[in-house]
């Protein structure tokens, strides 16, 4: 059988996507691609990441072998120069002559360069291809100021590129009175402008450039209001121009302002020639976004395979992160009263602007704009596209529910099955649900592979996650909290198995109860269980520890570590403070007081850690376990020793408790606090355990935490003496260590517990399970077995040897580590 | 195609069991992994492409899936990479370079 020949003109994102889609549908076509650029199709949407460190290969849409594997012939650096429609033949620049059955024009667009005197000067660039980027990069190395002409979506992307290139002074020049005039309104633009200013970007609106001044190379921009802006470089991003010259040459119909005219099937005026992407003009419109381009590729691929599919225009809603600022625009963003009603929320303090346009009867959402916080975008877009009836208080959509029960996440499962969730890859809610139900896909990675949802711009990923979880719940699937793919047990089950079977090493645990070779998800929790059960120095099995536990320090940006000596209760002598100062000075460390009343020393090279600790240990310090899932600090107020209100000696009690539980390995970090009176200066009620002095003794609170979801600790016992307090704490901590899931703080552990605080109180205070004696014995064993991990290292030459960056050059530091000055100290270089 | 050049990197005892360490070869940082559990050795670039940190050698190794594809997880943000192909297994489009390793008489050689 002779296969029909499909020739694709152009190898951009849409051309590539067309090949992918056609090949997925049928093997019965011979596909030949001609591209003008020297490399395989790459991701132009994320072009600015090229300057943020991605390579051309990283940006590539496919692997090097993809075309061959899919039996597609690819001619790079060889544009088609002529189409002879009468004989259905093409000629390429390098002289290839081929006959086609179908020709797909995917020639994309070029940067539009206005006819401005001086555009030919050196230092003037366009922003379109990797070659353009390489030219910019070379020039930027000797430039300190630069500007983008055009404040649209692409222009702001280009501005990010200039910032990433290290241009100190970056300007954006826009002819219109606002930024992104096609997507956002003036108020939104003002907020965006204010946000961008904090990143060092100066925006000039209402500016009409008259010419580019300079002798051969650009020196300044002159505006028609007689002002000027001195510049070293200029990037023009004033819009796009469809690449329709080849189409024009062979007599295809093109639009007045450019673009190859297509019908609903994306056929041009010649039925065997199709046009897709930014070169196609459908219904007087060029679609300059990636999602409609992909949709066009889908329509043509389907039609070639005899499926009836039509292109009916495309929703130009978009959400993106511009220089770190969320910007989204959806539905009819610009409709105004009296055709609709608008609800606007503006917060110039945080830089957030939200506008929704609703129908006059208050029932439908028509469109809107989000700046600074676009979390609600996916849900709002779905509400518009699926004509979901608005709640009685539509402002809740942008402000969240205030007062009353929050209906968080409940929304996604109410969407109809045909709701488009991933518009880049045209994946509906129904597709995702059926992948969960029929193919048992329960992870984002799996969903990406199975449906391609979330592989384009990635904006839909949170919603995809919610739909996966929602579907699982709706189908009554039991979501067992197994540790990872290698173990079919929860942490609690595995802990019991390890204890009962007296297993001492990770490999034994894996061989006995697991499968495969383990991973980063199961190694640290099992390491913590082994440490908790058998009390061995964690460095004996160092490679199953998370990096922080492996090096007994916290890895920080740039690859250096931070050092936190224990300062129990926050009490420290002048002599010890001096030693910390001397060590910091000797090793050039950045010092900061932590929230837990101790001192953190940042920027230590891994090879310096043993020497630093040797000096600290000599001065009487011990490891602070800031690197471990273990007891951090017991914060205290000064109490009755100095404070005129203090009832008891909170510092001494805090020190006693911190020393009692130091080194204890637990499912997550543990923090405590002791306050000397009800004024609560130690903020004990925000800790995993908090103790507050009363007239008659101490009140004990448990299961509070700060962090992302702050929660107050709850009262466990009142007016107890110190011995009882410690007894309850012993029971509480050991019960938590034995029953909580990995990485679950005490507050979350309690929230999930059936019966809640009443149950927990019964276990700890009334010994309702009859386990208190064994809990006390077990924790006593752990307390007795405590050793300072850093002392073990300092005393052991073999352990010390592990603290090198290069094993074959032990005295060399990692040369890639860089610092930047910060006030009188330093900080890690930006990544 | 250029010939693989074998360079002596370190002793087998320099690399911890079921873990990795970094060696310096021609001013390049290479992470060497001693996958004792499988009796296999791997080498990759030490740089994690995600945030450009010289850290992969300090990552935890393990396997993924029914095929037990060997992998390493960067200690910074737990991006995982195949030790066989260098492909990013966390769904990102970045890959790392891998090198051949051979072990002869307690010495580790890297092919560059």
PDB file of N, CA and C in Angstrom, chain B residues 39-97:
ATOM      1  N   UNK B  39      24.677  -4.661  43.700  1.00  0.00           N
ATOM      2  CA  UNK B  39      26.005  -4.965  43.173  1.00  0.00           C
ATOM      3  C   UNK B  39      26.320  -4.155  41.924  1.00  0.00           C
ATOM      4  N   UNK B  40      25.781  -2.908  41.870  1.00  0.00           N
ATOM      5  CA  UNK B  40      25.987  -2.100  40.673  1.00  0.00           C
ATOM      6  C   UNK B  40      26.633  -0.767  41.022  1.00  0.00           C
ATOM      7  N   UNK B  41      27.320  -0.191  40.053  1.00  0.00           N
ATOM      8  CA  UNK B  41      27.927   1.130  40.213  1.00  0.00           C
ATOM      9  C   UNK B  41      27.375   2.057  39.144  1.00  0.00           C
ATOM     10  N   UNK B  42      27.144   3.324  39.513  1.00  0.00           N
ATOM     11  CA  UNK B  42      26.666   4.302  38.543  1.00  0.00           C
ATOM     12  C   UNK B  42      27.423   5.611  38.725  1.00  0.00           C
ATOM     13  N   UNK B  43      27.460   6.406  37.681  1.00  0.00           N
ATOM     14  CA  UNK B  43      28.048   7.745  37.803  1.00  0.00           C
ATOM     15  C   UNK B  43      27.219   8.716  36.980  1.00  0.00           C
ATOM     16  N   UNK B  44      27.008   9.908  37.537  1.00  0.00           N
ATOM     17  CA  UNK B  44      26.249  10.953  36.834  1.00  0.00           C
ATOM     18  C   UNK B  44      26.920  12.292  37.101  1.00  0.00           C
ATOM     19  N   UNK B  45      26.437  13.311  36.429  1.00  0.00           N
ATOM     20  CA  UNK B  45      26.892  14.658  36.789  1.00  0.00           C
ATOM     21  C   UNK B  45      26.471  14.923  38.230  1.00  0.00           C
ATOM     22  N   UNK B  46      27.251  15.762  38.941  1.00  0.00           N
ATOM     23  CA  UNK B  46      26.901  16.055  40.331  1.00  0.00           C
ATOM     24  C   UNK B  46      25.876  17.182  40.409  1.00  0.00           C
ATOM     25  N   UNK B  47      25.737  17.921  39.318  1.00  0.00           N
ATOM     26  CA  UNK B  47      24.859  19.097  39.319  1.00  0.00           C
ATOM     27  C   UNK B  47      23.401  18.680  39.138  1.00  0.00           C
ATOM     28  N   UNK B  48      22.547  19.106  40.065  1.00  0.00           N
ATOM     29  CA  UNK B  48      21.116  18.880  39.855  1.00  0.00           C
ATOM     30  C   UNK B  48      20.625  19.995  38.931  1.00  0.00           C
ATOM     31  N   UNK B  49      20.045  19.636  37.775  1.00  0.00           N
ATOM     32  CA  UNK B  49      19.679  20.671  36.803  1.00  0.00           C
ATOM     33  C   UNK B  49      18.530  21.562  37.275  1.00  0.00           C
ATOM     34  N   UNK B  50      17.803  21.135  38.284  1.00  0.00           N
ATOM     35  CA  UNK B  50      16.626  21.881  38.727  1.00  0.00           C
ATOM     36  C   UNK B  50      17.005  23.262  39.248  1.00  0.00           C
ATOM     37  N   UNK B  51      17.837  23.302  40.290  1.00  0.00           N
ATOM     38  CA  UNK B  51      18.259  24.606  40.817  1.00  0.00           C
ATOM     39  C   UNK B  51      19.773  24.768  40.720  1.00  0.00           C
ATOM     40  N   UNK B  52      20.403  23.956  39.870  1.00  0.00           N
ATOM     41  CA  UNK B  52      21.848  24.082  39.624  1.00  0.00           C
ATOM     42  C   UNK B  52      22.677  23.945  40.903  1.00  0.00           C
ATOM     43  N   UNK B  53      22.387  22.892  41.645  1.00  0.00           N
ATOM     44  CA  UNK B  53      23.127  22.694  42.888  1.00  0.00           C
ATOM     45  C   UNK B  53      24.022  21.459  42.753  1.00  0.00           C
ATOM     46  N   UNK B  54      25.262  21.568  43.248  1.00  0.00           N
ATOM     47  CA  UNK B  54      26.198  20.456  43.196  1.00  0.00           C
ATOM     48  C   UNK B  54      25.861  19.486  44.334  1.00  0.00           C
ATOM     49  N   UNK B  55      24.874  18.672  44.135  1.00  0.00           N
ATOM     50  CA  UNK B  55      24.339  17.962  45.293  1.00  0.00           C
ATOM     51  C   UNK B  55      23.919  16.527  45.046  1.00  0.00           C
ATOM     52  N   UNK B  56      23.882  16.073  43.788  1.00  0.00           N
ATOM     53  CA  UNK B  56      23.297  14.746  43.552  1.00  0.00           C
ATOM     54  C   UNK B  56      24.043  13.649  44.303  1.00  0.00           C
ATOM     55  N   UNK B  57      25.360  13.810  44.480  1.00  0.00           N
ATOM     56  CA  UNK B  57      26.131  12.765  45.166  1.00  0.00           C
ATOM     57  C   UNK B  57      25.665  12.601  46.613  1.00  0.00           C
ATOM     58  N   UNK B  58      25.029  13.628  47.166  1.00  0.00           N
ATOM     59  CA  UNK B  58      24.561  13.534  48.551  1.00  0.00           C
ATOM     60  C   UNK B  58      23.115  13.055  48.619  1.00  0.00           C
ATOM     61  N   UNK B  59      22.554  12.668  47.480  1.00  0.00           N
ATOM     62  CA  UNK B  59      21.168  12.249  47.443  1.00  0.00           C
ATOM     63  C   UNK B  59      21.005  10.789  47.814  1.00  0.00           C
ATOM     64  N   UNK B  60      19.774  10.430  48.125  1.00  0.00           N
ATOM     65  CA  UNK B  60      19.481   9.025  48.418  1.00  0.00           C
ATOM     66  C   UNK B  60      19.212   8.287  47.123  1.00  0.00           C
ATOM     67  N   UNK B  61      19.676   7.027  47.051  1.00  0.00           N
ATOM     68  CA  UNK B  61      19.395   6.245  45.859  1.00  0.00           C
ATOM     69  C   UNK B  61      18.312   5.222  46.171  1.00  0.00           C
ATOM     70  N   UNK B  62      17.724   4.678  45.128  1.00  0.00           N
ATOM     71  CA  UNK B  62      16.655   3.710  45.310  1.00  0.00           C
ATOM     72  C   UNK B  62      16.187   3.249  43.954  1.00  0.00           C
ATOM     73  N   UNK B  63      14.977   2.691  43.917  1.00  0.00           N
ATOM     74  CA  UNK B  63      14.461   2.241  42.629  1.00  0.00           C
ATOM     75  C   UNK B  63      13.008   2.632  42.510  1.00  0.00           C
ATOM     76  N   UNK B  64      12.506   2.618  41.273  1.00  0.00           N
ATOM     77  CA  UNK B  64      11.124   2.999  41.053  1.00  0.00           C
ATOM     78  C   UNK B  64      10.472   2.032  40.060  1.00  0.00           C
ATOM     79  N   UNK B  65       9.235   1.695  40.352  1.00  0.00           N
ATOM     80  CA  UNK B  65       8.433   0.936  39.400  1.00  0.00           C
ATOM     81  C   UNK B  65       8.702  -0.559  39.405  1.00  0.00           C
ATOM     82  N   UNK B  66       7.909  -1.267  38.587  1.00  0.00           N
ATOM     83  CA  UNK B  66       8.024  -2.719  38.512  1.00  0.00           C
ATOM     84  C   UNK B  66       9.353  -3.151  37.920  1.00  0.00           C
ATOM     85  N   UNK B  67       9.935  -2.268  37.095  1.00  0.00           N
ATOM     86  CA  UNK B  67      11.212  -2.624  36.473  1.00  0.00           C
ATOM     87  C   UNK B  67      12.387  -2.319  37.396  1.00  0.00           C
ATOM     88  N   UNK B  68      12.102  -1.745  38.573  1.00  0.00           N
ATOM     89  CA  UNK B  68      13.150  -1.373  39.526  1.00  0.00           C
ATOM     90  C   UNK B  68      14.213  -0.495  38.877  1.00  0.00           C
ATOM     91  N   UNK B  69      13.769   0.523  38.180  1.00  0.00           N
ATOM     92  CA  UNK B  69      14.713   1.462  37.577  1.00  0.00           C
ATOM     93  C   UNK B  69      15.499   2.155  38.694  1.00  0.00           C
ATOM     94  N   UNK B  70      16.840   2.062  38.649  1.00  0.00           N
ATOM     95  CA  UNK B  70      17.606   2.712  39.718  1.00  0.00           C
ATOM     96  C   UNK B  70      17.547   4.232  39.581  1.00  0.00           C
ATOM     97  N   UNK B  71      17.485   4.932  40.723  1.00  0.00           N
ATOM     98  CA  UNK B  71      17.334   6.390  40.659  1.00  0.00           C
ATOM     99  C   UNK B  71      18.051   7.056  41.815  1.00  0.00           C
ATOM    100  N   UNK B  72      18.253   8.366  41.663  1.00  0.00           N
ATOM    101  CA  UNK B  72      18.798   9.165  42.764  1.00  0.00           C
ATOM    102  C   UNK B  72      17.862  10.350  42.972  1.00  0.00           C
ATOM    103  N   UNK B  73      17.695  10.762  44.241  1.00  0.00           N
ATOM    104  CA  UNK B  73      16.847  11.911  44.559  1.00  0.00           C
ATOM    105  C   UNK B  73      17.726  13.051  45.045  1.00  0.00           C
ATOM    106  N   UNK B  74      17.601  14.209  44.431  1.00  0.00           N
ATOM    107  CA  UNK B  74      18.394  15.367  44.856  1.00  0.00           C
ATOM    108  C   UNK B  74      17.970  15.763  46.274  1.00  0.00           C
ATOM    109  N   UNK B  75      18.945  16.025  47.163  1.00  0.00           N
ATOM    110  CA  UNK B  75      18.570  16.360  48.537  1.00  0.00           C
ATOM    111  C   UNK B  75      17.838  17.702  48.662  1.00  0.00           C
ATOM    112  N   UNK B  76      17.925  18.550  47.649  1.00  0.00           N
ATOM    113  CA  UNK B  76      17.303  19.872  47.793  1.00  0.00           C
ATOM    114  C   UNK B  76      15.790  19.832  47.671  1.00  0.00           C
ATOM    115  N   UNK B  77      15.287  19.355  46.540  1.00  0.00           N
ATOM    116  CA  UNK B  77      13.835  19.375  46.351  1.00  0.00           C
ATOM    117  C   UNK B  77      13.296  18.027  45.923  1.00  0.00           C
ATOM    118  N   UNK B  78      14.119  16.988  46.090  1.00  0.00           N
ATOM    119  CA  UNK B  78      13.697  15.610  45.819  1.00  0.00           C
ATOM    120  C   UNK B  78      13.250  15.372  44.372  1.00  0.00           C
ATOM    121  N   UNK B  79      13.895  16.066  43.437  1.00  0.00           N
ATOM    122  CA  UNK B  79      13.709  15.681  42.041  1.00  0.00           C
ATOM    123  C   UNK B  79      14.470  14.365  41.864  1.00  0.00           C
ATOM    124  N   UNK B  80      13.858  13.404  41.157  1.00  0.00           N
ATOM    125  CA  UNK B  80      14.549  12.135  40.991  1.00  0.00           C
ATOM    126  C   UNK B  80      14.961  11.920  39.540  1.00  0.00           C
ATOM    127  N   UNK B  81      16.096  11.235  39.369  1.00  0.00           N
ATOM    128  CA  UNK B  81      16.661  10.994  38.049  1.00  0.00           C
ATOM    129  C   UNK B  81      17.037   9.525  37.918  1.00  0.00           C
ATOM    130  N   UNK B  82      16.829   8.974  36.725  1.00  0.00           N
ATOM    131  CA  UNK B  82      17.226   7.596  36.457  1.00  0.00           C
ATOM    132  C   UNK B  82      18.747   7.513  36.431  1.00  0.00           C
ATOM    133  N   UNK B  83      19.297   6.517  37.119  1.00  0.00           N
ATOM    134  CA  UNK B  83      20.742   6.334  37.088  1.00  0.00           C
ATOM    135  C   UNK B  83      21.172   5.665  35.779  1.00  0.00           C
ATOM    136  N   UNK B  84      20.206   5.048  35.087  1.00  0.00           N
ATOM    137  CA  UNK B  84      20.540   4.376  33.829  1.00  0.00           C
ATOM    138  C   UNK B  84      20.580   5.371  32.672  1.00  0.00           C
ATOM    139  N   UNK B  85      19.516   6.180  32.568  1.00  0.00           N
ATOM    140  CA  UNK B  85      19.395   7.049  31.390  1.00  0.00           C
ATOM    141  C   UNK B  85      19.618   8.518  31.716  1.00  0.00           C
ATOM    142  N   UNK B  86      19.562   8.886  32.992  1.00  0.00           N
ATOM    143  CA  UNK B  86      19.690  10.291  33.369  1.00  0.00           C
ATOM    144  C   UNK B  86      18.386  11.063  33.266  1.00  0.00           C
ATOM    145  N   UNK B  87      17.359  10.392  32.780  1.00  0.00           N
ATOM    146  CA  UNK B  87      16.062  11.048  32.589  1.00  0.00           C
ATOM    147  C   UNK B  87      15.471  11.478  33.928  1.00  0.00           C
ATOM    148  N   UNK B  88      14.804  12.638  33.936  1.00  0.00           N
ATOM    149  CA  UNK B  88      14.160  13.097  35.163  1.00  0.00           C
ATOM    150  C   UNK B  88      12.869  12.305  35.345  1.00  0.00           C
ATOM    151  N   UNK B  89      12.711  11.689  36.516  1.00  0.00           N
ATOM    152  CA  UNK B  89      11.552  10.834  36.758  1.00  0.00           C
ATOM    153  C   UNK B  89      10.449  11.588  37.485  1.00  0.00           C
ATOM    154  N   UNK B  90      10.706  12.879  37.777  1.00  0.00           N
ATOM    155  CA  UNK B  90       9.698  13.662  38.512  1.00  0.00           C
ATOM    156  C   UNK B  90       8.837  14.476  37.560  1.00  0.00           C
ATOM    157  N   UNK B  91       8.822  14.090  36.287  1.00  0.00           N
ATOM    158  CA  UNK B  91       7.942  14.758  35.345  1.00  0.00           C
ATOM    159  C   UNK B  91       8.501  16.048  34.776  1.00  0.00           C
ATOM    160  N   UNK B  92       9.734  16.401  35.094  1.00  0.00           N
ATOM    161  CA  UNK B  92      10.313  17.616  34.531  1.00  0.00           C
ATOM    162  C   UNK B  92      11.089  17.267  33.268  1.00  0.00           C
ATOM    163  N   UNK B  93      11.263  18.275  32.437  1.00  0.00           N
ATOM    164  CA  UNK B  93      11.937  18.004  31.177  1.00  0.00           C
ATOM    165  C   UNK B  93      13.422  18.348  31.279  1.00  0.00           C
ATOM    166  N   UNK B  94      14.077  17.844  32.311  1.00  0.00           N
ATOM    167  CA  UNK B  94      15.511  18.053  32.358  1.00  0.00           C
ATOM    168  C   UNK B  94      16.147  16.712  32.635  1.00  0.00           C
ATOM    169  N   UNK B  95      17.293  16.482  32.049  1.00  0.00           N
ATOM    170  CA  UNK B  95      17.950  15.198  32.245  1.00  0.00           C
ATOM    171  C   UNK B  95      19.380  15.446  32.721  1.00  0.00           C
ATOM    172  N   UNK B  96      19.984  14.426  33.295  1.00  0.00           N
ATOM    173  CA  UNK B  96      21.373  14.553  33.708  1.00  0.00           C
ATOM    174  C   UNK B  96      22.240  13.623  32.876  1.00  0.00           C
ATOM    175  N   UNK B  97      23.539  13.967  32.838  1.00  0.00           N
ATOM    176  CA  UNK B  97      24.507  13.177  32.100  1.00  0.00           C
ATOM    177  C   UNK B  97      24.873  11.950  32.932  1.00  0.00           C
TER     178      UNK B  97
END
